[in-house]
Amino acid sequence: MREIINYFKSIFFALKSLWTGMKVTGSYFFRPWTIITQQYPENRKTLKMFERTKGELVMPHNDKNEHQCTACGICQMNCPNGTIAITSLSIETPDGKKKKALDKYIYNLGMCTFCGLCVKVCPSDAIVFSNKFEHAVFNKNKLVKTLNKEGSTLKKGVE
Amino acid sequence: MTEEIIIKEAPEQEISINMGPQHPSTHGVLRLVLSLKGEMVQKVEPHCGYIHRGIEKMTESMTYQQIIHLTDRLDYLSAHMNNAAVCLAVEKALDIEVPERVKVIRTIIEELARIASHQLWWCSFGMDLGGLTCFFYGLRDREKILDIFEETTGSRLIQSYNCPGGLMADLHPDFQRKVKEFIVYFRKLLPEYDELLSGNIIMMERSKGIGVMTKEQAISYGMTGPSGRGSGFSCDVRKHHPYHAYDKVKFNEVLRTEGDTYARYMVRIDEMRESMNIIEQLIDNIPAGDFAVKMKPIIKLPEGEYYQRVEAARGEFGIYIISKGEKYPYRMKFRSPNFSNLSALDALTRGHKIADLVAIGGSLDYVIPDIDR
């Protein structure tokens, strides 16, 4: 007799436990505003990333097409993956001294692990991370980017 | 007239099958070679190495700042703890005392990472047992923590927020408010986890008494973290060898003595509550000060051997450095918790069914990149 009671008891508790779980799921049916789902490709216009989001490395230029990179190469040395390659050329300043200047700042996005060391060590704050995160391209050569713009020069006052 | 039905018993022979490397319930590229007798598992032989990247060797040609970003890629769900282990080892070697602010921030972010990790474990554990509902509930709450991480550290999963001597950046001004909001939100929603899965009869039938490990066995296999604590092995590094600000907060080490899959499950659920307690104690008392100590651009550790262990989300994570006084380590070894926990899989599953193997594997919560490194 006792066995039979226990048998039905266990069935009752099993059904009860299933009902408890179903209740939670069912309750969301009646309060759909508590569900947080972003409709990603549709909300691209209003999507706002956090300002520190490490999307890709960029070199900000001001409106006179001037950047702040002195081609010192510290970021290149600190990069663990060899993502950054800097080519420099030597120019002559008006007072006759020879100086290193940036020729090309090549950044390979496909090799970057976004550790943020380059931005941290840069002595002249020439590079920052932007929020752009949609990097899909059809050809991986397109991931190799030249960060300094055509014809850009060093901002005055940055040594 | 009754016709006698003769059941011809098939000769019992062991067959061996592969589970993995591409199998959804192994959580990655882990290959288990099973010896089966019918449906009963006789032996489990894990074959590692499918995602071996040679991280320990790679560290020998990297400076200590650069090693940080590689440790993210071991146990990606407790990336911040792994980072902190390297930083603590370097700071210990150089005899640097980091500011109180750094210690408290590291503690808070580590506990948030622990909650996020346990939430993802809860998702995948439910899914291993066939309940897809859990997956969406866990990920929904994890999203809140990842947003907090993204705002402060810049990344969601692999943050690289630590650096030897402190942190990469200061806290975002919204950090405290958002963490407090999250605690209120998650305290309300954690009982939902219990309602959905902990009390569920199917889950209880499949986990109670399955994969029992005694305390002695757990110690001899080196099981640490929630898996070891489910067997009653008191192994919380935060409690026994406090680092960061863990000696200033009050929290309980969650221990269970049953040692079965359900015990390991409940330890993790209770640990989420303890983590929230720790965060609540610290979030209002973040001391002012610098977020990093000024370090030399090239760090050279003095000659010697250094070991530092931290409590990652899955157990004790240790880091062993041999330095010859150069800017690169001479040799580096990681003691990963998942590797030791995986070694116990054979003893846990012997004599159980294949479906139980999935449940036991889910309760061990292994992360494959941490096993193979």
Short mmCIF file of C-alpha atoms in Angstrom, two decimals:
data_model
loop_
_atom_site.label_atom_id
_atom_site.label_comp_id
_atom_site.label_asym_id
_atom_site.label_seq_id
_atom_site.Cartn_x
_atom_site.Cartn_y
_atom_site.Cartn_z
CA MET A 1 0.00 0.00 0.00
CA ARG A 2 2.73 2.38 0.98
CA GLU A 3 4.54 1.70 -2.26
CA ILE A 4 1.48 2.60 -4.25
CA ILE A 5 1.08 5.87 -2.36
CA ASN A 6 4.71 6.74 -2.92
CA TYR A 7 4.35 5.90 -6.59
CA PHE A 8 1.49 8.34 -7.03
CA LYS A 9 3.22 10.89 -4.85
CA SER A 10 6.28 10.82 -7.08
CA ILE A 11 4.10 11.29 -10.16
CA PHE A 12 2.40 14.25 -8.48
CA PHE A 13 5.71 15.91 -7.55
CA ALA A 14 7.12 15.27 -11.02
CA LEU A 15 4.15 16.96 -12.66
CA LYS A 16 4.33 19.80 -10.18
CA SER A 17 8.00 20.44 -10.89
CA LEU A 18 7.32 20.44 -14.62
CA TRP A 19 4.43 22.86 -14.10
CA THR A 20 6.69 25.23 -12.10
CA GLY A 21 9.12 25.41 -14.98
CA MET A 22 6.40 25.85 -17.57
CA LYS A 23 4.92 28.66 -15.50
CA VAL A 24 8.12 30.68 -15.79
CA THR A 25 8.26 30.24 -19.54
CA GLY A 26 4.56 30.88 -19.92
CA SER A 27 4.66 34.07 -17.85
CA TYR A 28 6.91 35.68 -20.45
CA PHE A 29 4.14 35.12 -22.97
CA PHE A 30 2.07 37.70 -21.11
CA ARG A 31 4.86 40.24 -20.50
CA PRO A 32 6.76 40.40 -23.76
CA TRP A 33 8.28 43.80 -22.89
CA THR A 34 10.65 42.12 -20.40
CA ILE A 35 12.30 40.21 -23.24
CA ILE A 36 15.33 42.05 -24.52
CA THR A 37 16.21 41.15 -28.07
CA GLN A 38 17.98 43.49 -30.43
CA GLN A 39 16.94 43.23 -34.06
CA TYR A 40 20.50 43.70 -35.16
CA PRO A 41 20.68 44.28 -38.89
CA GLU A 42 17.49 46.35 -38.81
CA ASN A 43 18.61 48.64 -35.98
CA ARG A 44 21.96 49.52 -37.52
CA LYS A 45 21.06 53.19 -37.85
CA THR A 46 20.25 53.58 -34.17
CA LEU A 47 22.80 51.11 -32.82
CA LYS A 48 25.24 52.86 -30.55
CA MET A 49 28.36 51.14 -29.33
CA PHE A 50 30.15 52.02 -26.11
CA GLU A 51 32.86 54.60 -26.58
CA ARG A 52 35.65 52.27 -25.44
CA THR A 53 34.64 49.43 -27.75
CA LYS A 54 37.70 48.10 -29.50
CA GLY A 55 36.49 47.82 -33.07
CA GLU A 56 39.50 48.57 -35.22
CA LEU A 57 42.61 50.69 -35.04
CA VAL A 58 42.33 54.10 -36.67
CA MET A 59 44.56 57.15 -36.88
CA PRO A 60 42.54 60.32 -36.34
CA HIS A 61 43.26 63.16 -38.76
CA ASN A 62 42.22 66.75 -38.18
CA ASP A 63 40.59 68.91 -40.85
CA LYS A 64 43.97 70.06 -42.16
CA ASN A 65 44.81 66.41 -42.94
CA GLU A 66 47.34 66.22 -40.13
CA HIS A 67 47.99 63.22 -37.90
CA GLN A 68 50.08 62.92 -34.74
CA CYS A 69 52.24 59.91 -35.61
CA THR A 70 55.97 60.54 -35.41
CA ALA A 71 56.88 57.08 -36.78
CA CYS A 72 58.74 56.19 -33.59
CA GLY A 73 57.74 52.53 -33.96
CA ILE A 74 56.92 51.84 -30.31
CA CYS A 75 53.51 50.42 -31.23
CA GLN A 76 55.14 48.14 -33.78
CA MET A 77 57.57 46.88 -31.14
CA ASN A 78 54.86 46.29 -28.57
CA CYS A 79 52.44 44.49 -30.87
CA PRO A 80 52.49 40.79 -29.98
CA ASN A 81 51.32 39.60 -33.41
CA GLY A 82 53.20 41.76 -35.88
CA THR A 83 50.02 43.50 -36.90
CA ILE A 84 51.56 46.92 -37.39
CA ALA A 85 54.25 47.75 -39.96
CA ILE A 86 55.57 51.29 -40.16
CA THR A 87 57.63 52.56 -43.05
CA SER A 88 59.31 55.88 -42.49
CA LEU A 89 61.27 58.28 -44.65
CA SER A 90 63.70 60.94 -43.59
CA ILE A 91 62.87 64.50 -44.46
CA GLU A 92 64.85 67.66 -44.02
CA THR A 93 63.40 70.30 -41.77
CA PRO A 94 63.73 74.02 -42.77
CA ASP A 95 66.60 74.49 -40.31
CA GLY A 96 68.64 71.79 -42.02
CA LYS A 97 68.13 68.88 -39.60
CA LYS A 98 67.21 65.40 -40.75
CA LYS A 99 64.04 63.99 -39.25
CA LYS A 100 62.07 60.79 -39.44
CA ALA A 101 58.59 61.11 -40.88
CA LEU A 102 55.78 58.66 -41.41
CA ASP A 103 55.47 57.23 -44.87
CA LYS A 104 52.97 54.43 -44.42
CA TYR A 105 51.26 53.04 -41.35
CA ILE A 106 50.12 49.57 -42.36
CA TYR A 107 47.69 47.80 -40.08
CA ASN A 108 46.65 44.20 -40.71
CA LEU A 109 43.24 43.84 -39.16
CA GLY A 110 43.17 40.10 -39.81
CA MET A 111 46.07 39.56 -37.42
CA CYS A 112 44.96 41.93 -34.68
CA THR A 113 43.86 40.46 -31.34
CA PHE A 114 42.66 43.80 -29.89
CA CYS A 115 44.85 43.68 -26.82
CA GLY A 116 45.12 47.46 -26.84
CA LEU A 117 48.85 47.64 -26.12
CA CYS A 118 49.59 49.88 -29.12
CA VAL A 119 47.13 52.54 -28.01
CA LYS A 120 48.38 52.34 -24.44
CA VAL A 121 52.07 52.78 -25.26
CA CYS A 122 51.74 55.45 -27.97
CA PRO A 123 53.58 58.52 -26.63
CA SER A 124 51.76 61.02 -28.86
CA ASP A 125 48.24 59.51 -28.81
CA ALA A 126 48.28 59.11 -32.55
CA ILE A 127 46.16 55.96 -32.74
CA VAL A 128 42.84 55.06 -31.14
CA PHE A 129 40.30 52.29 -31.42
CA SER A 130 37.14 53.12 -33.31
CA ASN A 131 33.73 51.58 -32.73
CA LYS A 132 33.31 50.14 -36.21
CA PHE A 133 32.91 46.41 -35.80
CA GLU A 134 31.59 45.16 -39.13
CA HIS A 135 34.77 43.88 -40.72
CA ALA A 136 33.49 41.22 -43.12
CA VAL A 137 35.12 41.46 -46.55
CA PHE A 138 35.33 39.09 -49.49
CA ASN A 139 39.09 39.25 -49.89
CA LYS A 140 41.46 39.11 -46.97
CA ASN A 141 43.83 41.54 -48.66
CA LYS A 142 41.25 44.19 -47.92
CA LEU A 143 41.95 43.72 -44.22
CA VAL A 144 45.42 45.19 -44.69
CA LYS A 145 44.82 48.88 -44.26
CA THR A 146 46.95 51.96 -44.53
CA LEU A 147 45.93 54.17 -41.65
CA ASN A 148 47.48 57.48 -42.63
CA LYS A 149 45.63 59.33 -45.35
CA GLU A 150 47.12 60.32 -48.69
CA GLY A 151 49.26 63.42 -48.40
CA SER A 152 48.85 63.78 -44.65
CA THR A 153 51.52 65.49 -42.60
CA LEU A 154 52.58 65.57 -38.99
CA LYS A 155 50.63 67.95 -36.80
CA LYS A 156 52.68 70.94 -35.70
CA GLY A 157 53.92 70.77 -32.15
CA VAL A 158 54.02 66.96 -31.94
CA GLU A 159 57.54 65.70 -31.43
CA MET B 1 -0.54 -23.24 -25.95
CA THR B 2 2.18 -20.85 -25.18
CA GLU B 3 4.90 -20.39 -27.62
CA GLU B 4 8.23 -20.12 -26.00
CA ILE B 5 10.04 -17.04 -27.08
CA ILE B 6 13.73 -17.52 -27.07
CA ILE B 7 15.69 -14.35 -26.87
CA LYS B 8 19.06 -14.87 -28.32
CA GLU B 9 21.46 -12.83 -26.33
CA ALA B 10 24.07 -11.19 -28.38
CA PRO B 11 27.53 -12.05 -27.18
CA GLU B 12 28.61 -9.18 -24.99
CA GLN B 13 31.57 -7.58 -26.57
CA GLU B 14 33.10 -4.20 -26.10
CA ILE B 15 32.83 -1.82 -28.96
CA SER B 16 34.72 1.39 -29.12
CA ILE B 17 33.30 4.53 -30.67
CA ASN B 18 34.46 8.08 -31.04
CA MET B 19 32.57 10.89 -29.40
CA GLY B 20 33.87 14.05 -30.93
CA PRO B 21 35.97 15.91 -31.96
CA GLN B 22 32.90 17.49 -33.55
CA HIS B 23 30.15 16.81 -31.06
CA PRO B 24 27.89 19.46 -29.55
CA SER B 25 28.04 18.10 -26.01
CA THR B 26 31.82 18.09 -25.74
CA HIS B 27 31.74 21.92 -25.86
CA GLY B 28 34.57 22.14 -28.34
CA VAL B 29 37.00 19.92 -30.14
CA LEU B 30 37.50 17.19 -27.55
CA ARG B 31 37.67 13.61 -28.74
CA LEU B 32 36.52 10.93 -26.32
CA VAL B 33 37.13 7.33 -27.27
CA LEU B 34 34.49 5.28 -25.48
CA SER B 35 34.55 1.55 -24.81
CA LEU B 36 30.94 0.48 -24.64
CA LYS B 37 29.20 -2.65 -23.54
CA GLY B 38 25.72 -2.13 -24.87
CA GLU B 39 24.93 1.33 -23.65
CA MET B 40 27.17 1.16 -20.60
CA VAL B 41 30.39 3.06 -20.67
CA GLN B 42 33.33 0.86 -19.69
CA LYS B 43 36.13 3.27 -20.32
CA VAL B 44 36.56 6.84 -21.47
CA GLU B 45 39.79 7.89 -23.06
CA PRO B 46 40.08 11.61 -23.77
CA HIS B 47 42.32 12.53 -26.70
CA CYS B 48 43.50 16.09 -26.42
CA GLY B 49 45.41 18.27 -28.81
CA TYR B 50 42.90 19.29 -31.44
CA ILE B 51 43.14 22.96 -30.51
CA HIS B 52 46.72 23.00 -29.28
CA ARG B 53 48.30 26.32 -30.15
CA GLY B 54 51.52 26.09 -28.20
CA ILE B 55 50.77 29.07 -26.00
CA GLU B 56 53.34 28.06 -23.39
CA LYS B 57 56.05 28.03 -26.04
CA MET B 58 54.81 31.28 -27.58
CA THR B 59 55.18 33.05 -24.25
CA GLU B 60 58.93 32.42 -24.34
CA SER B 61 59.29 34.97 -27.11
CA MET B 62 57.00 37.61 -25.65
CA THR B 63 57.40 40.31 -23.08
CA TYR B 64 55.36 40.13 -19.91
CA GLN B 65 52.91 42.77 -21.13
CA GLN B 66 52.31 40.80 -24.30
CA ILE B 67 51.74 37.50 -22.48
CA ILE B 68 48.56 38.94 -20.96
CA HIS B 69 46.66 38.82 -24.22
CA LEU B 70 47.56 35.14 -24.71
CA THR B 71 46.25 34.09 -21.32
CA ASP B 72 42.85 35.42 -22.39
CA ARG B 73 42.76 32.66 -24.91
CA LEU B 74 43.20 29.80 -22.45
CA ASP B 75 39.97 29.74 -20.52
CA TYR B 76 38.12 32.43 -22.40
CA LEU B 77 35.25 32.49 -19.92
CA SER B 78 37.51 33.42 -17.02
CA ALA B 79 39.83 35.61 -19.05
CA HIS B 80 40.14 38.23 -16.37
CA MET B 81 41.29 35.75 -13.73
CA ASN B 82 43.95 34.36 -16.04
CA ASN B 83 45.20 37.87 -16.77
CA ALA B 84 45.32 38.63 -13.09
CA ALA B 85 47.41 35.51 -12.43
CA VAL B 86 50.18 36.73 -14.73
CA CYS B 87 50.00 40.23 -13.30
CA LEU B 88 50.15 38.96 -9.72
CA ALA B 89 53.14 36.77 -10.53
CA VAL B 90 55.01 39.66 -12.15
CA GLU B 91 54.10 42.02 -9.33
CA LYS B 92 55.23 39.48 -6.77
CA ALA B 93 58.54 39.00 -8.56
CA LEU B 94 59.21 42.71 -8.79
CA ASP B 95 57.93 43.35 -5.26
CA ILE B 96 55.38 45.92 -6.38
CA GLU B 97 52.42 46.80 -4.20
CA VAL B 98 49.50 47.81 -6.41
CA PRO B 99 47.09 50.50 -5.15
CA GLU B 100 44.02 49.45 -3.18
CA ARG B 101 41.81 50.73 -5.98
CA VAL B 102 43.32 48.24 -8.42
CA LYS B 103 42.81 45.38 -5.99
CA VAL B 104 39.14 46.20 -5.44
CA ILE B 105 38.40 46.74 -9.14
CA ARG B 106 40.09 43.47 -10.02
CA THR B 107 38.03 41.65 -7.40
CA ILE B 108 34.75 43.10 -8.64
CA ILE B 109 35.44 42.34 -12.28
CA GLU B 110 36.62 38.84 -11.44
CA GLU B 111 33.42 38.10 -9.58
CA LEU B 112 31.37 39.50 -12.45
CA ALA B 113 33.31 37.24 -14.79
CA ARG B 114 32.63 34.30 -12.50
CA ILE B 115 28.90 34.99 -12.59
CA ALA B 116 28.98 35.33 -16.38
CA SER B 117 30.90 32.10 -16.68
CA HIS B 118 28.51 30.19 -14.44
CA GLN B 119 25.57 31.61 -16.37
CA LEU B 120 26.98 30.30 -19.63
CA TRP B 121 27.68 26.97 -17.94
CA TRP B 122 24.06 26.86 -16.78
CA CYS B 123 22.92 27.48 -20.37
CA SER B 124 25.02 24.71 -21.80
CA PHE B 125 24.32 22.28 -18.96
CA GLY B 126 20.61 22.65 -19.54
CA MET B 127 21.12 22.15 -23.22
CA ASP B 128 23.23 19.03 -22.63
CA LEU B 129 20.29 17.57 -20.75
CA GLY B 130 17.91 18.51 -23.55
CA GLY B 131 16.36 21.71 -22.21
CA LEU B 132 16.73 24.46 -24.77
CA THR B 133 14.86 26.97 -22.60
CA CYS B 134 17.77 27.45 -20.22
CA PHE B 135 20.03 28.55 -23.00
CA PHE B 136 18.09 31.71 -23.73
CA TYR B 137 17.50 32.60 -20.09
CA GLY B 138 21.16 32.32 -19.19
CA LEU B 139 22.40 34.24 -22.20
CA ARG B 140 19.89 37.01 -21.59
CA ASP B 141 21.33 37.70 -18.13
CA ARG B 142 24.92 37.21 -19.28
CA GLU B 143 24.38 39.97 -21.83
CA LYS B 144 24.02 42.49 -18.99
CA ILE B 145 27.45 41.61 -17.59
CA LEU B 146 29.04 41.67 -21.02
CA ASP B 147 27.66 45.16 -21.56
CA ILE B 148 29.27 46.28 -18.30
CA PHE B 149 32.56 44.76 -19.44
CA GLU B 150 32.34 46.36 -22.84
CA GLU B 151 31.74 49.78 -21.39
CA THR B 152 34.75 49.64 -19.06
CA THR B 153 37.27 47.36 -20.74
CA GLY B 154 36.36 47.76 -24.39
CA SER B 155 35.76 44.10 -25.12
CA ARG B 156 33.11 41.62 -24.19
CA LEU B 157 34.76 38.24 -23.84
CA ILE B 158 38.53 38.53 -23.95
CA GLN B 159 39.16 41.76 -22.18
CA SER B 160 42.93 42.12 -21.62
CA TYR B 161 42.02 44.64 -18.94
CA ASN B 162 44.90 43.85 -16.60
CA CYS B 163 48.48 44.80 -17.14
CA PRO B 164 51.44 44.30 -14.82
CA GLY B 165 51.17 47.04 -12.25
CA GLY B 166 47.49 47.80 -12.56
CA LEU B 167 44.78 48.17 -15.14
CA MET B 168 44.74 49.33 -18.74
CA ALA B 169 42.18 52.07 -18.10
CA ASP B 170 40.21 53.53 -15.25
CA LEU B 171 36.65 52.50 -14.53
CA HIS B 172 33.95 54.00 -16.67
CA PRO B 173 31.88 56.53 -14.67
CA ASP B 174 28.75 54.42 -15.20
CA PHE B 175 30.35 51.24 -13.90
CA GLN B 176 29.16 51.41 -10.30
CA ARG B 177 25.60 52.32 -11.21
CA LYS B 178 25.34 49.57 -13.79
CA VAL B 179 26.78 46.89 -11.49
CA LYS B 180 24.31 47.86 -8.77
CA GLU B 181 21.47 47.69 -11.25
CA PHE B 182 22.66 44.29 -12.37
CA ILE B 183 22.79 42.93 -8.81
CA VAL B 184 19.22 44.03 -8.17
CA TYR B 185 18.14 42.57 -11.51
CA PHE B 186 19.93 39.26 -11.08
CA ARG B 187 18.88 38.72 -7.46
CA LYS B 188 15.33 38.80 -8.77
CA LEU B 189 16.01 36.44 -11.64
CA LEU B 190 18.25 33.82 -10.03
CA PRO B 191 15.25 32.06 -8.42
CA GLU B 192 13.96 31.60 -11.96
CA TYR B 193 16.97 29.41 -12.62
CA ASP B 194 15.97 27.21 -9.70
CA GLU B 195 12.38 27.02 -10.88
CA LEU B 196 13.36 26.18 -14.42
CA LEU B 197 16.07 23.62 -13.90
CA SER B 198 17.14 22.94 -10.29
CA GLY B 199 13.77 21.57 -9.22
CA ASN B 200 12.92 19.96 -12.51
CA ILE B 201 12.21 16.27 -12.13
CA ILE B 202 13.93 15.26 -15.38
CA MET B 203 17.05 17.13 -14.40
CA MET B 204 17.05 15.64 -10.89
CA GLU B 205 16.54 12.08 -12.14
CA ARG B 206 19.42 12.50 -14.55
CA SER B 207 21.86 14.08 -12.13
CA LYS B 208 21.26 12.74 -8.62
CA GLY B 209 23.58 9.87 -7.85
CA ILE B 210 25.24 10.11 -11.25
CA GLY B 211 29.00 10.39 -11.42
CA VAL B 212 29.75 10.19 -7.72
CA MET B 213 33.21 11.23 -6.65
CA THR B 214 34.40 10.92 -3.08
CA LYS B 215 36.52 13.54 -1.40
CA GLU B 216 39.64 11.33 -1.46
CA GLN B 217 39.21 10.65 -5.16
CA ALA B 218 38.68 14.32 -5.90
CA ILE B 219 41.89 15.21 -4.10
CA SER B 220 43.89 12.50 -5.81
CA TYR B 221 42.65 13.57 -9.24
CA GLY B 222 43.35 17.20 -8.44
CA MET B 223 39.79 18.31 -9.07
CA THR B 224 39.45 21.91 -8.02
CA GLY B 225 36.87 24.60 -8.29
CA PRO B 226 33.15 23.88 -8.15
CA SER B 227 33.75 20.30 -9.33
CA GLY B 228 36.02 19.60 -6.38
CA ARG B 229 33.87 21.52 -3.91
CA GLY B 230 30.88 19.42 -4.92
CA SER B 231 32.76 16.48 -3.39
CA GLY B 232 33.51 18.31 -0.18
CA PHE B 233 37.09 19.18 -1.06
CA SER B 234 37.70 22.62 0.40
CA CYS B 235 39.93 24.10 -2.28
CA ASP B 236 38.90 27.73 -2.71
CA VAL B 237 42.09 29.71 -3.32
CA ARG B 238 40.23 32.90 -2.53
CA LYS B 239 39.64 31.62 0.99
CA HIS B 240 42.86 29.76 1.72
CA HIS B 241 45.42 32.00 0.02
CA PRO B 242 43.69 35.35 -0.40
CA TYR B 243 44.85 37.66 -3.15
CA HIS B 244 43.41 40.98 -4.39
CA ALA B 245 40.83 42.19 -1.86
CA TYR B 246 39.44 38.78 -0.93
CA ASP B 247 40.82 38.99 2.60
CA LYS B 248 38.66 42.06 3.26
CA VAL B 249 35.32 40.61 2.22
CA LYS B 250 33.14 38.09 3.97
CA PHE B 251 31.95 35.17 1.92
CA ASN B 252 31.29 31.49 2.37
CA GLU B 253 33.03 28.75 0.56
CA VAL B 254 30.22 26.71 -0.98
CA LEU B 255 30.75 23.07 -0.09
CA ARG B 256 28.63 20.01 -0.76
CA THR B 257 29.39 16.49 0.29
CA GLU B 258 27.30 14.39 -2.09
CA GLY B 259 29.85 14.49 -4.88
CA ASP B 260 27.38 13.74 -7.65
CA THR B 261 26.39 15.76 -10.69
CA TYR B 262 23.60 17.52 -8.80
CA ALA B 263 26.02 18.63 -6.08
CA ARG B 264 28.37 20.13 -8.65
CA TYR B 265 25.36 21.86 -10.20
CA MET B 266 24.17 23.33 -6.90
CA VAL B 267 27.66 24.52 -5.94
CA ARG B 268 27.78 26.66 -9.06
CA ILE B 269 24.28 28.07 -8.51
CA ASP B 270 25.18 28.97 -4.91
CA GLU B 271 28.49 30.44 -6.00
CA MET B 272 26.64 32.97 -8.12
CA ARG B 273 24.91 34.15 -4.93
CA GLU B 274 28.22 34.34 -3.07
CA SER B 275 29.78 36.31 -5.92
CA MET B 276 26.94 38.79 -5.72
CA ASN B 277 27.55 39.12 -1.97
CA ILE B 278 31.22 39.91 -2.61
CA ILE B 279 30.37 42.53 -5.23
CA GLU B 280 27.79 44.15 -2.97
CA GLN B 281 30.37 44.54 -0.21
CA LEU B 282 32.89 46.20 -2.49
CA ILE B 283 30.96 48.19 -5.04
CA ASP B 284 30.29 51.15 -2.75
CA ASN B 285 33.78 51.23 -1.26
CA ILE B 286 36.05 51.53 -4.27
CA PRO B 287 38.91 53.62 -2.87
CA ALA B 288 40.11 56.61 -4.86
CA GLY B 289 43.60 56.59 -6.28
CA ASP B 290 45.59 55.60 -9.30
CA PHE B 291 44.50 52.76 -11.52
CA ALA B 292 48.05 51.66 -12.23
CA VAL B 293 51.58 51.88 -10.93
CA LYS B 294 54.08 53.49 -13.26
CA MET B 295 56.10 50.64 -14.69
CA LYS B 296 59.23 50.58 -16.79
CA PRO B 297 58.51 50.07 -20.48
CA ILE B 298 60.55 46.87 -20.47
CA ILE B 299 59.91 44.61 -17.50
CA LYS B 300 62.74 42.31 -16.52
CA LEU B 301 62.04 39.85 -13.76
CA PRO B 302 64.95 39.00 -11.47
CA GLU B 303 66.36 35.55 -11.91
CA GLY B 304 64.32 32.91 -10.15
CA GLU B 305 61.12 30.91 -10.16
CA TYR B 306 57.70 32.34 -9.45
CA TYR B 307 54.36 30.70 -8.91
CA GLN B 308 50.98 32.33 -8.50
CA ARG B 309 47.59 30.75 -8.32
CA VAL B 310 44.16 32.25 -8.57
CA GLU B 311 40.66 30.87 -8.42
CA ALA B 312 39.33 30.87 -11.96
CA ALA B 313 35.70 30.03 -12.64
CA ARG B 314 36.50 26.35 -13.09
CA GLY B 315 39.12 25.85 -10.44
CA GLU B 316 42.61 26.65 -9.47
CA PHE B 317 44.59 28.35 -12.21
CA GLY B 318 48.32 28.41 -11.59
CA ILE B 319 51.12 30.10 -13.41
CA TYR B 320 54.76 29.15 -13.09
CA ILE B 321 57.50 31.38 -14.46
CA ILE B 322 61.20 30.67 -14.67
CA SER B 323 63.12 33.84 -15.35
CA LYS B 324 66.75 34.18 -16.29
CA GLY B 325 66.68 37.91 -15.76
CA GLU B 326 65.70 38.78 -19.31
CA LYS B 327 62.67 40.54 -20.69
CA TYR B 328 61.23 37.25 -21.91
CA PRO B 329 60.45 34.38 -19.54
CA TYR B 330 62.79 31.42 -19.88
CA ARG B 331 59.91 28.99 -19.37
CA MET B 332 56.28 29.38 -18.51
CA LYS B 333 53.81 26.74 -17.42
CA PHE B 334 50.10 27.07 -16.86
CA ARG B 335 48.30 24.80 -14.44
CA SER B 336 44.86 24.73 -15.97
CA PRO B 337 41.93 23.51 -13.88
CA ASN B 338 40.10 21.89 -16.79
CA PHE B 339 42.91 19.49 -17.58
CA SER B 340 42.85 18.00 -14.08
CA ASN B 341 39.07 17.93 -14.04
CA LEU B 342 39.01 16.10 -17.36
CA SER B 343 41.33 13.42 -16.01
CA ALA B 344 38.60 12.43 -13.57
CA LEU B 345 36.07 11.87 -16.36
CA ASP B 346 37.00 8.20 -16.74
CA ALA B 347 36.49 7.43 -13.05
CA LEU B 348 33.26 9.41 -12.95
CA THR B 349 31.57 7.78 -15.92
CA ARG B 350 32.59 4.16 -15.49
CA GLY B 351 29.45 2.02 -15.38
CA HIS B 352 27.08 4.77 -16.42
CA LYS B 353 25.19 5.22 -19.67
CA ILE B 354 26.27 7.42 -22.57
CA ALA B 355 23.57 9.95 -21.74
CA ASP B 356 25.03 10.20 -18.23
CA LEU B 357 28.44 10.86 -19.73
CA VAL B 358 26.97 13.96 -21.35
CA ALA B 359 25.47 15.09 -18.05
CA ILE B 360 28.73 14.46 -16.16
CA GLY B 361 30.75 16.23 -18.81
CA GLY B 362 28.39 19.16 -18.58
CA SER B 363 28.76 19.31 -14.81
CA LEU B 364 32.56 19.34 -15.09
CA ASP B 365 32.19 22.35 -17.37
CA TYR B 366 35.34 21.94 -19.36
CA VAL B 367 36.64 24.54 -21.75
CA ILE B 368 38.75 22.88 -24.41
CA PRO B 369 41.22 25.70 -25.23
CA ASP B 370 42.22 25.58 -21.57
CA ILE B 371 42.89 21.84 -21.74
CA ASP B 372 45.02 21.95 -24.87
CA ARG B 373 46.54 25.41 -24.49
#
